[in-house]
Coordinates of N, CA and C in Angstrom, one line a residue:
X1 N -35.6 6.6 -37.7 CA -36.1 7.4 -38.6 C -37.4 8.1 -37.8
X2 N -37.4 9.6 -37.7 CA -38.6 10.1 -37.0 C -39.1 10.9 -38.5
X3 N -40.5 10.3 -38.6 CA -41.4 11.2 -39.7 C -42.0 12.2 -39.1
X4 N -41.8 13.4 -39.5 CA -42.8 14.5 -38.9 C -43.4 15.4 -40.0
X5 N -44.7 15.8 -39.5 CA -45.3 16.8 -40.4 C -45.9 17.9 -39.8
X6 N -45.1 19.0 -40.1 CA -45.4 20.2 -39.4 C -45.9 21.1 -40.6
X7 N -47.0 21.9 -40.4 CA -47.8 22.6 -41.5 C -47.5 24.1 -40.9
X8 N -47.1 24.7 -41.9 CA -46.6 26.4 -41.6 C -47.7 27.1 -42.4
X9 N -48.5 27.9 -41.7 CA -49.3 28.7 -42.8 C -49.2 29.8 -42.6
X10 N -48.7 30.6 -43.8 CA -48.6 32.3 -44.0 C -50.0 33.0 -44.0
X11 N -50.0 33.9 -43.4 CA -51.1 34.4 -43.7 C -51.0 35.8 -44.4
X12 N -49.6 36.2 -43.9 CA -49.1 37.7 -44.4 C -47.6 37.3 -44.9
X13 N -47.3 37.8 -46.1 CA -45.6 37.6 -46.4 C -45.4 38.8 -47.4
X14 N -44.2 39.4 -47.4 CA -44.3 40.4 -48.2 C -42.7 40.0 -49.2
X15 N -42.8 40.3 -50.3 CA -41.8 39.9 -50.9 C -40.8 41.3 -51.2
X16 N -39.5 41.5 -51.5 CA -38.9 42.5 -51.5 C -39.6 43.2 -52.6
X17 N -39.6 44.6 -52.6 CA -40.2 45.6 -53.8 C -39.1 46.7 -53.9
X18 N -39.2 47.1 -55.0 CA -38.2 48.4 -55.8 C -39.1 49.6 -55.9
X19 N -38.7 50.6 -55.0 CA -39.3 51.8 -54.9 C -38.6 52.9 -55.8
X20 N -39.0 54.0 -56.4 CA -38.5 54.8 -57.1 C -38.6 56.2 -56.4
X21 N -37.2 56.9 -56.3 CA -36.9 58.4 -56.0 C -36.4 59.1 -57.3
X22 N -37.2 60.3 -57.3 CA -36.6 61.1 -58.6 C -36.0 62.1 -57.9
X23 N -34.8 62.5 -58.8 CA -33.8 63.6 -58.4 C -33.9 64.8 -59.5
X24 N -33.9 65.6 -58.7 CA -34.0 67.0 -60.1 C -33.3 68.2 -59.4
X25 N -33.9 69.4 -59.8 CA -33.3 70.8 -59.3 C -33.5 70.7 -57.9
X26 N -32.6 70.3 -57.3 CA -32.7 70.6 -55.6 C -33.4 69.9 -54.9
X27 N -34.0 68.7 -55.3 CA -34.9 67.8 -54.7 C -34.8 66.5 -55.0
X28 N -35.4 65.5 -53.7 CA -35.5 64.2 -54.1 C -36.9 64.0 -53.8
X29 N -37.6 63.4 -54.6 CA -39.2 63.3 -54.4 C -39.5 61.6 -54.6
X30 N -39.8 61.1 -53.5 CA -40.5 61.5 -52.2 C -39.0 61.9 -51.4
X31 N -39.1 63.0 -50.3 CA -37.9 62.9 -49.7 C -37.8 62.1 -48.6
X32 N -38.9 61.5 -48.2 CA -38.8 60.7 -47.1 C -39.5 59.4 -47.6
X33 N -38.9 58.2 -47.2 CA -39.5 57.0 -47.9 C -39.4 55.8 -46.7
X34 N -40.5 55.2 -46.5 CA -40.4 53.9 -45.5 C -40.4 52.5 -46.4
X35 N -39.5 51.7 -46.4 CA -39.2 50.5 -46.7 C -39.1 49.3 -45.7
X36 N -39.0 48.1 -46.4 CA -38.5 46.9 -45.5 C -37.0 46.5 -45.9
X37 N -36.8 45.9 -44.9 CA -35.3 45.4 -45.2 C -35.5 44.2 -46.4
X38 N -34.5 44.5 -47.2 CA -34.1 43.9 -48.3 C -34.9 44.6 -49.6
X39 N -35.7 45.5 -49.3 CA -36.3 46.4 -50.5 C -35.3 47.1 -51.1
X40 N -35.4 47.8 -52.4 CA -34.5 48.4 -53.0 C -35.4 49.7 -53.6
X41 N -34.2 50.8 -53.6 CA -34.7 52.2 -53.9 C -33.9 52.3 -55.4
X42 N -34.5 52.8 -56.2 CA -34.2 52.9 -57.8 C -34.1 54.8 -57.5
X43 N -32.9 55.4 -58.0 CA -33.1 56.9 -58.0 C -32.7 57.2 -59.5
X44 N -33.9 58.1 -60.2 CA -34.0 58.3 -61.4 C -33.6 60.0 -61.4
X45 N -32.7 60.2 -62.3 CA -32.3 61.8 -62.6 C -33.1 62.3 -63.4
X46 N -33.8 63.4 -63.3 CA -34.9 64.0 -64.1 C -34.2 64.9 -65.0
X47 N -33.2 65.5 -64.3 CA -32.2 66.5 -65.0 C -31.1 67.0 -64.4
X48 N -30.1 67.5 -64.4 CA -28.8 67.9 -63.9 C -28.0 67.0 -63.7
X49 N -26.9 67.4 -63.0 CA -25.7 66.4 -62.4 C -26.0 66.2 -60.9
X50 N -26.3 65.1 -60.7 CA -26.7 64.4 -59.2 C -26.2 63.1 -58.9
X51 N -25.9 62.8 -57.6 CA -25.5 61.6 -57.3 C -26.4 61.3 -56.0
X52 N -26.0 60.3 -55.1 CA -26.8 59.8 -54.0 C -25.6 59.2 -53.1
X53 N -25.5 59.8 -51.9 CA -24.4 59.7 -50.9 C -25.1 59.7 -49.4
X54 N -25.1 58.2 -48.9 CA -25.8 58.1 -47.7 C -24.6 58.7 -46.5
X55 N -25.2 59.7 -45.8 CA -24.2 60.3 -44.8 C -24.5 59.7 -43.3
X56 N -25.5 59.1 -43.1 CA -25.6 58.4 -41.6 C -26.6 57.2 -42.1
X57 N -26.2 56.0 -41.2 CA -27.2 55.2 -41.1 C -26.4 53.8 -40.7
X58 N -27.2 52.5 -41.0 CA -26.3 51.6 -40.5 C -25.1 51.0 -41.6
X59 N -25.3 51.4 -42.8 CA -24.4 51.5 -43.7 C -24.5 52.6 -44.4
X60 N -23.0 53.0 -44.9 CA -22.8 54.2 -45.9 C -22.5 53.7 -47.2
X61 N -23.8 54.1 -48.0 CA -23.7 53.5 -49.3 C -23.7 55.0 -50.2
X62 N -23.2 54.6 -51.6 CA -23.4 55.9 -52.5 C -23.6 55.1 -53.9
X63 N -24.0 56.1 -54.6 CA -24.2 56.0 -56.1 C -23.5 57.1 -57.0
X64 N -22.8 56.9 -57.9 CA -22.0 57.8 -58.5 C -22.8 58.9 -59.3
X65 N -22.4 60.1 -59.5 CA -23.0 61.0 -60.1 C -23.4 60.7 -61.7
X66 N -24.7 61.0 -62.5 CA -24.7 61.0 -63.6 C -25.4 62.4 -64.1
X67 N -25.5 62.6 -65.5 CA -26.0 63.9 -65.9 C -27.3 63.5 -66.8
X68 N -28.4 64.0 -66.1 CA -29.7 63.5 -66.3 C -30.3 64.2 -67.6
X69 N -31.4 63.3 -68.3 CA -32.2 62.4 -67.4 C -31.4 60.9 -67.7
X70 N -31.3 60.3 -66.5 CA -30.7 59.1 -66.5 C -30.8 58.3 -65.1
X71 N -30.7 57.0 -65.1 CA -30.9 56.4 -63.9 C -29.6 56.3 -63.2
X72 N -29.7 57.1 -62.0 CA -28.2 57.1 -61.0 C -27.9 55.7 -60.8
X73 N -28.8 55.0 -60.3 CA -28.6 53.5 -59.8 C -29.8 53.1 -58.8
X74 N -29.4 52.0 -58.3 CA -30.2 51.2 -57.4 C -29.7 50.9 -55.9
X75 N -30.2 51.1 -54.6 CA -29.5 50.6 -53.6 C -30.5 49.5 -53.0
X76 N -29.9 48.4 -52.5 CA -30.9 47.5 -51.7 C -30.3 47.5 -50.3
X77 N -31.4 47.7 -49.5 CA -31.1 47.8 -47.9 C -31.4 46.6 -47.4
X78 N -30.0 46.1 -46.9 CA -30.3 45.0 -45.8 C -30.5 45.0 -44.5
X79 N -30.4 46.1 -44.0 CA -30.4 46.4 -42.7 C -31.1 47.4 -42.1
X80 N -31.8 47.1 -41.2 CA -33.0 48.1 -40.5 C -32.4 49.3 -40.0
X81 N -32.9 50.3 -40.1 CA -32.4 51.6 -39.8 C -33.0 53.1 -40.5
X82 N -32.5 54.0 -40.1 CA -32.8 55.4 -40.8 C -31.4 55.6 -41.3
X83 N -31.7 55.8 -42.7 CA -30.5 56.4 -43.5 C -30.8 57.8 -44.4
X84 N -30.0 58.5 -43.9 CA -30.0 60.1 -44.6 C -29.0 60.1 -45.5
X85 N -29.5 60.7 -46.8 CA -28.7 60.8 -47.7 C -28.8 62.2 -48.3
X86 N -28.0 62.7 -49.0 CA -27.8 64.1 -50.1 C -27.1 63.8 -51.5
X87 N -27.2 64.9 -52.0 CA -26.6 65.0 -53.2 C -25.4 66.1 -53.1
X88 N -24.2 65.2 -53.3 CA -22.6 65.9 -52.7 C -22.4 66.7 -54.1
X89 N -23.1 66.9 -55.2 CA -22.5 67.9 -55.9 C -22.8 69.4 -55.6
X90 N -21.7 70.0 -55.5 CA -21.9 71.6 -55.4 C -22.5 72.0 -54.2
X91 N -23.5 72.8 -54.3 CA -24.1 73.3 -52.8 C -25.4 72.6 -53.0
X92 N -25.7 71.6 -53.5 CA -27.1 70.9 -53.4 C -27.6 70.5 -52.7
X93 N -27.0 70.0 -51.5 CA -27.5 69.6 -50.1 C -28.1 70.8 -49.4
X94 N -27.0 71.8 -49.3 CA -27.1 72.9 -48.7 C -28.4 73.5 -49.2
X95 N -28.8 73.5 -50.4 CA -30.1 74.0 -51.0 C -31.3 73.0 -51.0
X96 N -31.4 72.0 -50.4 CA -32.5 71.3 -49.8 C -32.5 69.8 -50.5
X97 N -31.6 69.3 -51.2 CA -31.4 68.3 -52.0 C -30.9 67.1 -51.1
X98 N -31.8 66.7 -49.9 CA -31.4 65.8 -49.2 C -32.9 64.6 -49.1
X99 N -32.4 63.6 -48.3 CA -33.8 62.5 -48.1 C -33.2 61.9 -47.0
X100 N -34.3 61.0 -46.7 CA -34.3 60.0 -45.6 C -34.8 58.3 -46.1
X101 N -34.4 57.5 -45.8 CA -34.8 56.4 -46.0 C -35.3 55.7 -44.5
X102 N -36.4 55.1 -44.3 CA -36.5 54.6 -43.1 C -36.7 53.1 -43.5
X103 N -35.8 52.1 -43.0 CA -35.9 50.6 -43.4 C -36.2 50.2 -42.0
X104 N -37.4 49.3 -42.2 CA -37.9 48.4 -41.1 C -37.9 47.0 -41.4
X105 N -38.0 46.4 -40.2 CA -37.8 44.9 -40.2 C -39.0 44.3 -40.9
X106 N -39.1 43.4 -41.7 CA -40.0 42.8 -42.3 C -40.6 41.6 -41.6
X107 N -41.9 41.2 -41.6 CA -42.2 40.1 -40.8 C -43.3 39.3 -41.6
X108 N -43.5 38.3 -41.1 CA -44.6 37.0 -41.5 C -45.5 36.8 -40.5
X109 N -46.6 36.5 -40.7 CA -47.5 36.0 -39.8 C -47.5 34.3 -40.2
X110 N -47.3 33.7 -39.0 CA -47.5 32.3 -39.4 C -48.0 31.6 -38.3
X111 N -48.8 30.4 -38.6 CA -49.3 29.6 -37.7 C -48.8 28.4 -37.9
X112 N -48.3 27.7 -36.8 CA -47.9 26.2 -37.0 C -48.5 25.2 -36.3
X113 N -49.0 24.3 -37.1 CA -49.8 23.0 -36.9 C -49.0 21.6 -36.7
X114 N -49.2 21.0 -35.4 CA -48.3 20.0 -35.3 C -49.4 18.5 -35.8
X115 N -49.0 18.1 -36.7 CA -49.8 17.0 -37.3 C -48.9 15.5 -37.7
X116 N -47.8 15.6 -36.7 CA -47.2 14.3 -36.7 C -47.3 13.2 -35.7
X117 N -46.8 12.1 -35.9 CA -47.0 10.9 -35.2 C -46.4 11.2 -33.8
X118 N -45.2 12.0 -33.7 CA -44.6 12.2 -32.6 C -45.3 12.9 -31.5
X119 N -45.6 12.6 -30.5 CA -46.5 13.2 -29.3 C -46.3 14.6 -29.0
X120 N -44.9 15.0 -28.8 CA -44.4 16.3 -28.3 C -43.1 16.4 -29.0
X121 N -43.1 17.8 -29.7 CA -42.1 18.2 -30.5 C -41.7 19.6 -29.9
X122 N -40.5 19.9 -30.4 CA -40.0 21.5 -30.0 C -39.8 22.1 -31.5
X123 N -40.0 23.1 -31.8 CA -40.3 23.6 -33.2 C -39.2 24.9 -33.0
X124 N -38.1 24.7 -34.1 CA -37.1 25.9 -34.4 C -37.4 26.3 -35.8
X125 N -37.0 27.7 -35.6 CA -37.3 28.5 -36.7 C -35.9 29.3 -36.8
X126 N -35.2 29.2 -37.9 CA -34.0 29.8 -37.9 C -32.9 29.6 -37.0
X127 N -32.9 28.4 -36.5 CA -32.0 27.6 -35.5 C -32.3 28.3 -33.9
X128 N -33.3 28.9 -33.7 CA -34.1 29.3 -32.4 C -35.5 28.9 -32.2
X129 N -35.5 28.4 -30.8 CA -36.7 27.6 -30.6 C -37.9 28.6 -30.5
X130 N -38.9 28.2 -31.5 CA -40.2 29.2 -31.3 C -41.3 28.6 -30.7
X131 N -41.4 27.4 -30.5 CA -42.5 26.3 -29.8 C -42.2 25.3 -29.2
X132 N -42.1 25.5 -27.8 CA -41.6 24.4 -27.0 C -42.6 23.4 -26.7
X133 N -42.1 22.2 -26.4 CA -43.2 21.2 -26.0 C -44.6 21.4 -26.6
X134 N -44.4 21.4 -28.0 CA -45.7 21.4 -28.9 C -46.3 20.0 -29.0
X135 N -47.6 19.8 -28.4 CA -48.3 18.6 -28.3 C -49.0 18.1 -29.8
X136 N -49.2 17.0 -29.9 CA -49.8 16.5 -31.2 C -51.0 17.0 -31.6
X137 N -51.4 17.2 -32.6 CA -52.7 18.0 -33.1 C -53.0 19.4 -32.3
X138 N -52.0 20.0 -32.0 CA -52.2 21.4 -31.7 C -52.0 22.4 -32.8
X139 N -52.3 23.6 -32.4 CA -51.9 24.6 -33.1 C -51.7 25.9 -32.4
X140 N -50.5 26.7 -33.1 CA -50.3 27.9 -32.4 C -51.1 29.2 -32.8
X141 N -51.3 30.1 -31.9 CA -51.9 31.2 -32.5 C -51.1 31.8 -33.8
X142 N -51.3 32.8 -34.3 CA -50.6 33.4 -35.3 C -49.6 34.0 -34.7
X143 N -48.2 33.9 -35.3 CA -47.0 34.3 -34.8 C -46.5 35.4 -35.4
X144 N -45.9 36.5 -35.3 CA -45.2 37.5 -36.0 C -43.9 37.0 -36.1
X145 N -43.2 36.7 -37.3 CA -41.8 36.3 -37.1 C -41.1 37.2 -38.3
X146 N -39.8 37.5 -38.0 CA -38.6 38.0 -39.0 C -38.8 37.1 -40.2
X147 N -38.9 37.8 -41.5 CA -38.7 37.0 -42.7 C -37.1 36.7 -43.0

């Protein structure tokens, strides 16, 4: 049995967040939003009949219409990319009721410290080698890794 102590120091780590987009008379506000993978966007209808339909992006998502004021619904974005969306009711999109959500990969800043009795180890993160031939009592510089 190998006893191993590796210390991972996280200097920056972001948890999933929920953002709000308001919908109303020919608008989504904000019309452009940048978020991280696994974040959610809640769409609030301030008034009128509106829906949310993603027309281009890594995933095609949609929320059914509701007559406001109401909560149209929440979308969680699990794939990075640019999502363009519209209100598909009547001529709302052609009158400017369009939006864009840019989903970026989230990262964590990590430092690995080798403090086990094994003289040299390989460190794997998510099944991929992150540090090869890592010597006892050594520390990596800060590494940027996907969360």
